[in-house]
XYZ file of C-alpha atoms in Angstrom:
282
model
C 1.814 -2.702 13.301
C -0.811 -4.849 15.044
C -4.471 -4.208 14.371
C -6.445 -2.327 16.995
C -10.042 -1.218 17.297
C -11.121 2.272 18.334
C -14.627 2.850 19.685
C -16.785 5.427 17.889
C -19.557 6.987 19.998
C -22.624 7.759 17.863
C -24.863 8.874 20.730
C -27.438 7.143 22.914
C -30.933 5.706 22.507
C -33.743 5.519 25.059
C -35.941 2.444 24.645
C -38.013 -0.101 26.524
C -35.825 -2.434 28.589
C -37.235 -5.782 27.461
C -36.220 -4.909 23.901
C -32.644 -5.470 25.103
C -33.099 -8.617 27.197
C -36.188 -10.755 26.749
C -38.561 -10.376 29.707
C -36.225 -8.169 31.744
C -37.780 -5.058 33.385
C -40.762 -4.838 31.050
C -42.105 -1.289 30.755
C -38.962 0.323 32.132
C -37.038 2.797 29.985
C -33.324 2.229 29.471
C -30.675 4.471 27.931
C -28.056 2.624 25.902
C -24.979 3.403 23.861
C -24.816 3.281 20.084
C -21.263 2.471 19.062
C -19.314 2.023 15.867
C -15.787 0.736 15.384
C -12.677 1.901 13.559
C -10.083 -0.741 12.710
C -6.595 0.722 12.431
C -3.132 -0.684 11.842
C -3.782 -2.263 8.455
C -3.243 -0.940 4.948
C -6.264 1.357 5.306
C -8.929 2.236 7.897
C -12.082 0.123 8.118
C -15.320 1.276 9.776
C -17.878 -1.130 11.207
C -21.442 0.241 11.436
C -22.378 3.894 11.002
C -25.099 4.592 13.597
C -28.549 6.102 13.089
C -29.436 8.804 10.596
C -31.026 11.332 12.968
C -32.787 11.700 16.291
C -36.071 12.081 14.435
C -35.821 8.745 12.632
C -35.607 6.877 15.953
C -39.077 8.192 16.801
C -40.508 5.922 14.085
C -39.755 3.013 16.438
C -41.062 4.806 19.528
C -37.491 5.362 20.694
C -35.630 8.548 21.545
C -32.366 9.376 19.825
C -29.762 11.358 21.755
C -27.230 12.283 19.095
C -25.352 15.585 19.204
C -22.646 17.357 17.231
C -19.766 15.476 18.824
C -21.418 12.177 17.853
C -21.416 12.894 14.115
C -19.410 10.212 12.350
C -16.992 12.652 10.734
C -16.181 14.108 14.171
C -15.703 10.685 15.708
C -13.297 9.664 12.936
C -11.416 12.971 13.221
C -10.544 12.102 16.838
C -8.299 9.409 15.352
C -6.950 11.462 12.460
C -9.184 9.770 9.880
C -11.292 11.514 7.244
C -14.395 10.042 5.614
C -12.557 9.643 2.313
C -9.714 7.697 3.978
C -12.007 4.769 4.815
C -11.668 1.896 2.332
C -14.434 -0.386 3.654
C -17.584 0.200 5.686
C -18.737 -3.173 7.066
C -22.175 -3.779 8.523
C -22.970 -6.294 11.214
C -26.529 -5.806 9.903
C -28.690 -3.029 8.474
C -31.075 -2.076 11.286
C -31.998 1.569 11.779
C -29.177 2.269 14.258
C -26.413 0.583 12.246
C -26.523 1.849 8.653
C -27.780 5.422 8.854
C -24.691 7.317 7.701
C -23.524 5.322 4.671
C -24.568 8.096 2.301
C -21.968 10.418 3.855
C -19.172 8.225 2.533
C -17.976 8.662 -1.070
C -19.017 6.017 -3.575
C -15.415 4.812 -3.854
C -15.688 3.617 -0.256
C -17.005 0.065 -0.525
C -19.866 -0.946 1.780
C -19.535 -4.630 2.707
C -22.480 -6.706 3.868
C -23.817 -10.223 3.854
C -26.097 -10.617 0.823
C -28.803 -12.283 2.914
C -29.012 -9.158 5.095
C -30.029 -6.935 2.178
C -32.563 -9.566 1.154
C -33.876 -9.713 4.704
C -34.086 -5.919 4.927
C -36.779 -5.868 2.222
C -38.635 -9.003 3.360
C -40.917 -7.054 5.705
C -40.174 -9.439 8.564
C -38.632 -6.694 10.720
C -39.897 -3.902 8.502
C -39.897 -0.766 10.719
C -36.303 -1.410 11.732
C -35.088 -1.021 8.133
C -35.909 2.610 7.209
C -36.402 3.467 3.553
C -33.644 6.128 3.222
C -30.937 3.724 4.412
C -31.989 0.797 2.244
C -32.640 2.936 -0.854
C -29.146 4.373 -0.572
C -27.718 0.853 -0.642
C -29.614 0.197 -3.867
C -27.871 3.255 -5.337
C -24.579 1.685 -4.298
C -25.656 -1.600 -5.862
C -25.836 0.205 -9.218
C -22.493 1.991 -8.764
C -19.248 0.222 -9.598
C -17.297 -0.936 -6.523
C -19.620 0.884 -4.100
C -21.181 -2.288 -2.648
C -19.687 -5.709 -1.986
C -21.759 -8.772 -1.152
C -20.612 -11.733 0.930
C -22.374 -15.116 1.019
C -21.138 -16.213 4.404
C -23.673 -18.990 5.050
C -22.205 -20.812 2.033
C -18.544 -19.800 2.014
C -17.769 -19.650 5.695
C -15.476 -16.844 6.932
C -14.085 -14.462 4.301
C -10.871 -12.476 4.736
C -11.520 -8.804 4.051
C -7.883 -7.817 4.492
C -4.993 -9.348 6.451
C -6.177 -9.911 10.007
C -9.844 -8.975 9.390
C -12.490 -11.614 8.644
C -16.257 -11.596 8.195
C -18.335 -14.541 9.403
C -22.049 -15.303 9.571
C -23.486 -14.534 13.015
C -26.509 -16.841 12.568
C -28.461 -14.712 15.030
C -30.362 -11.428 15.526
C -31.278 -11.114 11.823
C -31.031 -13.715 9.086
C -28.096 -11.906 7.482
C -26.135 -10.582 10.472
C -22.372 -11.036 10.415
C -19.517 -10.757 12.872
C -16.249 -8.981 12.082
C -13.263 -10.823 13.503
C -10.053 -8.879 14.100
C -6.661 -10.371 14.934
C -5.102 -8.097 17.559
C -1.787 -8.379 19.403
C -3.717 -9.737 22.402
C -5.930 -12.238 20.613
C -9.146 -12.389 18.634
C -11.569 -9.492 18.989
C -15.044 -10.021 17.546
C -17.387 -7.165 16.687
C -20.717 -8.891 17.227
C -23.381 -6.289 16.455
C -26.623 -7.018 18.301
C -26.156 -10.715 19.018
C -25.317 -9.354 22.474
C -26.989 -6.197 23.793
C -26.118 -6.271 27.488
C -23.277 -8.329 28.999
C -24.512 -8.105 32.569
C -28.159 -9.065 32.043
C -27.551 -11.609 29.279
C -24.355 -13.325 30.379
C -22.946 -12.322 33.779
C -26.111 -12.439 35.910
C -27.574 -15.620 34.337
C -24.508 -17.460 35.654
C -26.071 -17.042 39.105
C -29.346 -18.632 38.022
C -30.413 -22.286 37.872
C -29.413 -22.738 34.221
C -26.050 -21.150 34.795
C -24.641 -22.031 31.368
C -27.568 -20.479 29.494
C -27.224 -16.884 28.290
C -30.401 -14.853 27.970
C -31.489 -13.832 24.498
C -32.280 -10.297 23.437
C -35.889 -9.204 23.096
C -35.301 -8.246 19.474
C -34.387 -11.014 17.079
C -35.600 -12.691 13.915
C -34.180 -16.180 14.484
C -35.017 -18.956 16.967
C -34.176 -18.905 20.661
C -31.892 -21.892 20.077
C -29.986 -20.017 17.351
C -29.631 -16.919 19.528
C -28.257 -18.857 22.487
C -25.907 -20.883 20.286
C -24.533 -17.744 18.634
C -23.727 -16.205 22.017
C -22.037 -19.403 23.213
C -19.928 -19.503 20.045
C -18.791 -15.920 20.609
C -17.840 -16.657 24.207
C -15.841 -19.712 23.125
C -13.953 -18.203 20.206
C -13.001 -14.670 21.230
C -10.615 -12.935 23.599
C -12.646 -9.722 23.298
C -16.273 -9.100 22.363
C -17.526 -5.761 21.063
C -21.301 -5.282 20.780
C -22.856 -2.048 19.543
C -24.916 -1.152 22.629
C -22.516 -2.035 25.458
C -18.837 -1.465 26.220
C -16.372 -4.189 25.155
C -15.672 -7.194 27.344
C -12.628 -9.387 27.896
C -13.370 -13.114 27.820
C -11.512 -15.995 29.455
C -12.783 -19.576 29.439
C -16.176 -18.478 28.194
C -16.479 -16.056 31.100
C -16.662 -12.246 31.098
C -13.687 -11.230 33.255
C -13.255 -7.543 32.474
C -14.679 -4.515 30.744
C -12.914 -2.013 28.511
C -13.805 1.497 27.445
C -12.678 3.049 24.170
C -10.193 0.719 22.494
C -9.336 -2.956 22.067
C -6.805 -4.093 23.104
C -6.777 -1.579 25.905
C -6.789 -1.107 29.659
C -9.339 -2.970 31.754
C -11.552 -0.421 33.487
C -13.608 -2.979 35.423
C -12.553 -6.446 36.563
C -15.190 -9.069 37.291
C -14.694 -11.863 39.824
C -14.121 -15.374 38.579
C -17.080 -17.724 38.704
C -17.434 -19.878 41.788
C -17.361 -23.242 40.038
C -17.779 -25.365 43.155
C -19.902 -23.510 45.709
C -19.761 -24.733 49.277
């Protein structure tokens, strides 16, 4: 059976728009998705990212959480016939407040997988408010529990195979320890890319109509250089058939171009087709 990715809906967040795309609509409030991912079709289910702990914890960043009963992780997994204890690995693109808030609901024999540099970065203070104490302290408990936490050193090793058809690779963007999860599907490579991309339209589609039409816009929330952020996005567009960020619906990619949008699974039906770029305008 080929691997496929199911979208898990953990609720929405209201935040200031330029947090998503640098310099875009400063002062305007935006409401965005918070997604997780369930990889099925392999020997066991794998979850990528677990959402935010509670609506209240988002207030510590001046944001508003909109998470309700149906968004609880156990309910989202149940939609696909999966129980918390069935999950073998929980992988994290990174450990920000809206990505690692529900790890403590998984049993300790579920292994949390992360890039070692991300845990180091989470306690560096460089993006301090975005790494809440309850989430990080729970990971330290896992560190001291056999098989509950697995470190990768992706900057040194390069991509690591987690199980057949699923690889982890350093993102080299957003945070110092962010990683991408690469999934081999029947329709090509699908990359779960965390927060390297927040918004396809404002970062990638619309900039193609600007003067620097090959330059994606960076997010307004990153801990690396602008050059690194842009390069990471370009790499994703070059190497993937599908891209799955956490705060926007998945996109289908052809020739480095966003050509379609999907909804709740990858591979899956295209719910919105985008026109091809006009390479040679009259």
